[in-house]
Short mmCIF file of C-alpha atoms in Angstrom, two decimals:
data_model
loop_
_atom_site.label_atom_id
_atom_site.label_comp_id
_atom_site.label_asym_id
_atom_site.label_seq_id
_atom_site.Cartn_x
_atom_site.Cartn_y
_atom_site.Cartn_z
CA MET B 1 0.00 0.00 0.00
CA HIS B 2 1.38 3.42 -0.97
CA GLU B 3 2.07 6.09 1.65
CA LYS B 4 -0.84 8.25 0.51
CA ASP B 5 -3.25 5.32 0.85
CA ARG B 6 -1.85 4.41 4.28
CA HIS B 7 -2.38 7.97 5.45
CA ARG B 8 -6.00 7.87 4.29
CA VAL B 9 -6.58 4.61 6.18
CA ILE B 10 -4.93 5.96 9.34
CA LEU B 11 -6.94 9.19 9.28
CA SER B 12 -10.13 7.27 8.61
CA ALA B 13 -9.40 4.95 11.53
CA VAL B 14 -8.78 7.74 14.05
CA GLN B 15 -11.97 9.52 13.00
CA ASP B 16 -13.86 6.25 13.33
CA ARG B 17 -12.55 5.16 16.74
CA SER B 18 -10.88 8.36 18.05
CA LEU B 19 -7.95 6.37 19.48
CA VAL B 20 -6.20 3.59 17.57
CA THR B 21 -3.05 1.62 18.36
CA VAL B 22 -0.05 1.01 16.13
CA ILE B 23 -0.99 -2.70 16.08
CA ASP B 24 -4.51 -1.84 14.88
CA LEU B 25 -3.10 0.27 12.07
CA CYS B 26 -0.64 -2.44 11.06
CA SER B 27 -3.58 -4.81 10.70
CA LEU B 28 -5.60 -2.32 8.64
CA THR B 29 -2.76 -1.39 6.27
CA GLY B 30 -0.53 -4.47 6.18
CA ALA B 31 2.46 -2.22 6.96
CA SER B 32 5.19 -2.76 9.57
CA GLU B 33 5.18 -1.08 12.99
CA ALA B 34 8.16 1.06 11.98
CA THR B 35 6.33 2.30 8.87
CA ILE B 36 3.15 3.08 10.82
CA ARG B 37 5.10 4.99 13.47
CA ARG B 38 6.72 7.09 10.74
CA ASP B 39 3.28 7.72 9.19
CA ILE B 40 1.86 8.80 12.54
CA HIS B 41 4.83 11.14 13.09
CA THR B 42 4.30 12.70 9.64
CA LEU B 43 0.56 13.17 10.16
CA ASP B 44 1.18 14.62 13.62
CA ASP B 45 3.58 17.17 12.12
CA GLN B 46 0.88 18.05 9.59
CA LYS B 47 -1.62 18.57 12.46
CA ARG B 48 -3.95 15.95 10.98
CA LEU B 49 -3.91 13.73 14.09
CA ARG B 50 -2.28 13.64 17.52
CA ARG B 51 0.51 11.17 18.26
CA VAL B 52 0.08 9.36 21.59
CA ARG B 53 1.97 6.56 23.30
CA GLY B 54 1.40 3.38 21.31
CA GLY B 55 -0.81 4.93 18.64
CA ALA B 56 -2.72 8.01 17.51
CA GLU B 57 -5.89 9.91 18.29
CA ALA B 58 -8.15 12.33 16.46
CA ILE B 59 -7.58 16.04 16.94
CA THR B 60 -11.28 16.78 16.57
CA SER B 61 -14.22 14.66 17.59
CA LYS B 62 -15.58 12.35 14.90
CA PRO B 63 -18.58 13.78 13.02
CA PHE B 64 -20.40 10.46 12.81
CA VAL B 65 -20.10 6.86 13.90
CA GLY B 66 -18.25 4.88 11.25
CA LEU B 67 -17.67 1.22 10.55
CA ALA B 68 -14.57 -0.80 11.32
CA GLY B 69 -12.40 -1.78 8.35
CA ARG B 70 -10.57 -0.27 5.40
CA PRO B 71 -12.36 2.31 3.21
CA PHE B 72 -13.89 1.21 -0.11
CA SER B 73 -11.47 3.47 -2.01
CA VAL B 74 -8.49 1.58 -0.59
CA ASN B 75 -9.90 -1.94 -0.91
CA GLU B 76 -10.91 -1.49 -4.55
CA THR B 77 -7.25 -1.18 -5.62
CA MET B 78 -6.25 -4.50 -4.05
CA ASN B 79 -6.20 -7.86 -5.92
CA ILE B 80 -8.15 -6.31 -8.80
CA ALA B 81 -7.48 -9.09 -11.36
CA GLU B 82 -8.72 -11.73 -8.93
CA LYS B 83 -11.84 -9.71 -8.12
CA GLN B 84 -12.70 -9.22 -11.79
CA ALA B 85 -12.37 -12.93 -12.56
CA ILE B 86 -14.43 -13.93 -9.51
CA ALA B 87 -17.16 -11.39 -10.32
CA ALA B 88 -17.39 -12.56 -13.93
CA ALA B 89 -17.94 -16.14 -12.75
CA ALA B 90 -20.65 -14.92 -10.37
CA VAL B 91 -22.57 -13.17 -13.14
CA GLU B 92 -22.51 -16.40 -15.15
CA MET B 93 -24.82 -17.81 -12.47
CA CYS B 94 -27.47 -15.13 -13.11
CA ASP B 95 -30.40 -15.62 -15.48
CA ASP B 96 -32.21 -12.73 -17.14
CA GLY B 97 -35.28 -11.64 -15.20
CA GLU B 98 -34.37 -13.17 -11.86
CA PRO B 99 -34.10 -11.18 -8.61
CA ILE B 100 -30.69 -11.08 -6.91
CA ILE B 101 -29.10 -9.33 -3.93
CA ILE B 102 -25.60 -7.86 -4.17
CA ASN B 103 -24.07 -6.58 -0.96
CA GLY B 104 -21.65 -3.67 -0.84
CA GLY B 105 -18.00 -4.52 -1.37
CA THR B 106 -15.14 -4.15 -3.81
CA THR B 107 -15.31 -7.71 -5.15
CA THR B 108 -19.08 -7.62 -5.62
CA PHE B 109 -18.72 -4.19 -7.25
CA GLN B 110 -16.84 -5.84 -10.11
CA MET B 111 -20.08 -7.64 -11.02
CA VAL B 112 -21.44 -4.41 -12.50
CA HIS B 113 -19.37 -4.70 -15.68
CA PRO B 114 -20.50 -8.17 -16.87
CA LEU B 115 -24.04 -7.35 -15.64
CA ALA B 116 -24.21 -4.77 -18.43
CA SER B 117 -25.10 -7.67 -20.75
CA ARG B 118 -27.93 -8.93 -18.47
CA ARG B 119 -31.33 -7.74 -17.34
CA VAL B 120 -31.95 -8.77 -13.74
CA GLN B 121 -33.60 -7.26 -10.68
CA VAL B 122 -30.89 -6.10 -8.28
CA PHE B 123 -31.37 -5.22 -4.62
CA THR B 124 -28.23 -3.69 -3.11
CA ASN B 125 -27.00 -1.67 -0.15
CA SER B 126 -24.13 -0.23 -2.20
CA PHE B 127 -24.18 3.29 -3.65
CA PRO B 128 -21.44 2.59 -6.24
CA ILE B 129 -23.13 -0.60 -7.46
CA ALA B 130 -26.54 1.06 -7.76
CA GLU B 131 -25.13 4.15 -9.50
CA HIS B 132 -23.15 2.17 -12.06
CA LEU B 133 -26.01 -0.20 -12.88
CA LEU B 134 -28.43 2.70 -13.31
CA LYS B 135 -26.12 4.65 -15.61
CA ASN B 136 -24.69 1.83 -17.69
CA THR B 137 -27.11 -1.13 -17.78
CA GLN B 138 -30.76 -2.06 -18.27
CA ASN B 139 -31.04 -3.84 -14.91
CA THR B 140 -33.76 -2.90 -12.42
CA VAL B 141 -32.20 -1.53 -9.23
CA MET B 142 -33.60 -1.20 -5.71
CA LEU B 143 -31.65 0.37 -2.83
CA SER B 144 -32.05 -0.45 0.84
CA GLY B 145 -32.85 2.36 3.26
CA GLY B 146 -30.83 3.56 6.21
CA ILE B 147 -27.69 5.49 7.13
CA ILE B 148 -25.04 6.13 4.48
CA TYR B 149 -21.52 5.15 5.59
CA ARG B 150 -19.24 7.24 3.40
CA GLU B 151 -15.97 5.35 3.75
CA GLN B 152 -17.49 1.96 2.86
CA ASN B 153 -20.04 3.44 0.40
CA ILE B 154 -22.87 1.36 1.81
CA ILE B 155 -26.29 1.95 3.34
CA LEU B 156 -27.19 0.19 6.59
CA SER B 157 -30.37 0.31 8.62
CA PRO B 158 -30.54 -0.41 12.36
CA PHE B 159 -34.29 -1.10 12.07
CA ASP B 160 -36.05 -4.40 11.40
CA ASN B 161 -38.94 -2.89 9.45
CA ASP B 162 -36.97 -1.61 6.46
CA VAL B 163 -37.52 -2.46 2.79
CA THR B 164 -35.14 -5.43 2.99
CA ARG B 165 -37.91 -7.63 4.37
CA ASN B 166 -39.99 -7.06 1.24
CA PHE B 167 -37.48 -8.30 -1.32
CA TYR B 168 -37.09 -11.95 -2.32
CA ALA B 169 -33.97 -13.10 -4.17
CA LYS B 170 -33.00 -16.28 -5.94
CA ARG B 171 -29.39 -15.66 -4.95
CA MET B 172 -27.40 -13.29 -2.80
CA PHE B 173 -23.85 -12.40 -3.78
CA MET B 174 -21.63 -11.10 -1.01
CA GLY B 175 -18.04 -10.60 0.05
CA ALA B 176 -16.50 -10.99 3.50
CA GLN B 177 -13.69 -9.72 5.70
CA GLY B 178 -12.46 -13.28 6.21
CA ILE B 179 -13.41 -16.95 6.14
CA GLY B 180 -12.43 -19.65 8.63
CA PRO B 181 -13.69 -22.93 10.09
CA LEU B 182 -16.44 -21.10 12.01
CA GLY B 183 -17.76 -19.32 8.92
CA LEU B 184 -17.83 -15.85 7.37
CA MET B 185 -16.32 -13.08 9.47
CA GLU B 186 -16.78 -9.32 9.58
CA GLN B 187 -15.45 -6.55 11.83
CA ASP B 188 -18.51 -4.47 12.62
CA PRO B 189 -21.65 -5.56 14.55
CA LEU B 190 -23.95 -3.21 12.61
CA LEU B 191 -22.66 -4.59 9.31
CA ILE B 192 -23.31 -8.13 10.52
CA GLN B 193 -26.85 -7.25 11.60
CA ALA B 194 -27.64 -5.77 8.18
CA GLU B 195 -26.03 -8.62 6.23
CA GLN B 196 -27.90 -11.26 8.20
CA LYS B 197 -31.18 -9.62 7.22
CA LEU B 198 -30.15 -9.72 3.56
CA ILE B 199 -29.08 -13.36 3.77
CA GLY B 200 -32.51 -14.24 5.15
CA GLN B 201 -34.15 -12.94 1.96
CA ALA B 202 -32.25 -15.19 -0.45
CA GLU B 203 -32.58 -18.86 -1.32
CA GLU B 204 -28.89 -19.29 -2.15
CA LEU B 205 -25.85 -17.57 -0.67
CA ILE B 206 -22.90 -17.09 -3.03
CA VAL B 207 -19.71 -15.73 -1.45
CA LEU B 208 -17.15 -13.89 -3.61
CA VAL B 209 -13.70 -13.75 -2.01
CA ASP B 210 -10.16 -13.72 -3.32
CA SER B 211 -7.89 -16.34 -1.74
CA SER B 212 -6.26 -13.85 0.64
CA LYS B 213 -9.52 -13.74 2.63
CA PHE B 214 -8.97 -17.30 3.85
CA GLU B 215 -6.04 -15.98 5.89
CA ASN B 216 -8.04 -13.15 7.48
CA ARG B 217 -9.71 -13.51 10.86
CA SER B 218 -12.07 -11.38 12.92
CA SER B 219 -13.73 -11.71 16.31
CA LEU B 220 -17.24 -11.59 14.81
CA VAL B 221 -18.90 -14.42 12.84
CA LEU B 222 -21.51 -13.41 10.27
CA CYS B 223 -22.80 -16.89 9.42
CA PRO B 224 -21.56 -20.51 9.60
CA LEU B 225 -19.99 -22.23 6.60
CA GLU B 226 -23.00 -24.51 6.37
CA ARG B 227 -25.21 -21.54 5.39
CA ILE B 228 -23.08 -20.88 2.30
CA ASP B 229 -24.08 -22.61 -0.92
CA THR B 230 -21.14 -21.61 -3.12
CA ILE B 231 -17.80 -19.86 -2.74
CA ILE B 232 -16.10 -18.35 -5.79
CA THR B 233 -12.39 -17.69 -5.39
CA ASP B 234 -9.09 -17.72 -7.29
CA GLU B 235 -6.30 -20.25 -7.78
CA GLY B 236 -4.48 -19.09 -4.66
CA ILE B 237 -6.73 -21.23 -2.43
CA ASP B 238 -4.78 -24.07 -0.79
CA ASP B 239 -5.77 -27.73 -0.52
CA ARG B 240 -6.42 -27.54 3.22
CA THR B 241 -8.92 -24.73 2.81
CA ALA B 242 -10.62 -26.47 -0.11
CA ALA B 243 -10.99 -29.59 2.06
CA MET B 244 -12.50 -27.48 4.86
CA LEU B 245 -15.15 -26.14 2.48
CA GLU B 246 -15.87 -29.59 1.07
CA ALA B 247 -16.40 -30.93 4.58
CA ALA B 248 -18.97 -28.17 5.17
CA ASP B 249 -20.74 -29.15 1.90
CA VAL B 250 -19.92 -25.81 0.27
CA SER B 251 -19.61 -25.85 -3.52
CA LEU B 252 -16.31 -24.35 -4.66
CA ILE B 253 -15.68 -22.52 -7.94
CA VAL B 254 -12.02 -21.67 -8.61
CA VAL B 255 -11.37 -19.19 -11.40
CA PRO B 256 -8.05 -18.59 -13.14
CA ILE B 257 -6.52 -15.20 -12.40
CA GLY B 258 -6.88 -12.85 -15.33
CA ALA B 259 -9.89 -14.67 -16.78
CA THR B 260 -11.73 -11.39 -17.37
CA GLN B 261 -8.83 -9.92 -19.28
CA LYS B 262 -8.69 -12.95 -21.53
CA ASP B 263 -12.38 -12.66 -22.27
CA GLY B 264 -12.18 -8.91 -22.88
CA MET B 265 -14.38 -8.14 -19.88
CA ALA B 266 -12.02 -6.04 -17.81
CA SER B 267 -13.14 -2.55 -16.90
#
C-alpha cells in the first residue's frame, strides 16, 4: 500500500474510533510497525492527528459513527485481477429476469461490468453498485434504506422494518472480511446485523472472495460455513482450505486469475 493510501486509512481509523493503536493500524494497512510509526509522526507534524503513546488519536471529535475496516477506495485497488475474474464467474450464475441481492464490497462491485449484458432485478446496499447499474445497464435496481456510511459506500439500517424484508432473491452475492472454520467473518456488529437480514431474503448464498480472505480472521462471525451454498475464489486457495469447504458441503468454484482480461471483460 502506498504512503498516501496508508495515510487515508490511518486518518479514517482515528476519526472512526478516536484512538487507535499502532498494532490496529498495522492490521488495517498491512504495513510494519516502523512504517506506521513514521506515518503517525508525519501526520502529527501536519496537524492531521495527535501522536500518543502506542498509537494516535483524532484532533477533533468524529462527526459520525463509522464502521470498522478499510475504506472502499483503498480496498478497490487491491487484488483487482482476482476480483474481476471472480465477479465474472458470479454473473454467469445469473439468469435474465431473476431477482438477486448484491451486498456492498469491492469484489461484488466488479459484477457491475458483466451485468451490463444482463437484465436482472438487483437489490443492493451499495451506492457505487446502484449508481453504475443505473447509468450503464438495463437492470432494475432497488436500494435499501438507512444510514449512508461514506468510507465503505454502503447503506445500513438499524431497524427491522426496512424495505429489505420485502425483497425476495433467488441468490445473494456477497463478500467478507475473512473466512475460517467457524464461517464468514466481519469486523462491525452493525454490518453483521444488516447482512444477516439480507441473507434471510435469499434462497442461495454465493460468497465472492479472493484467496487472501482465507487468511483473514475477525472476532465476529456473520454466518456458519453450512449456510453458504457456493464460494467463488481464485487459484491461490490451498488444498487444506478447499478440504474445509468440502467438509462443510460448500460448492467451490475456482477461477483462473486474469480470466476477465482474456475474455475482454475487464473494466
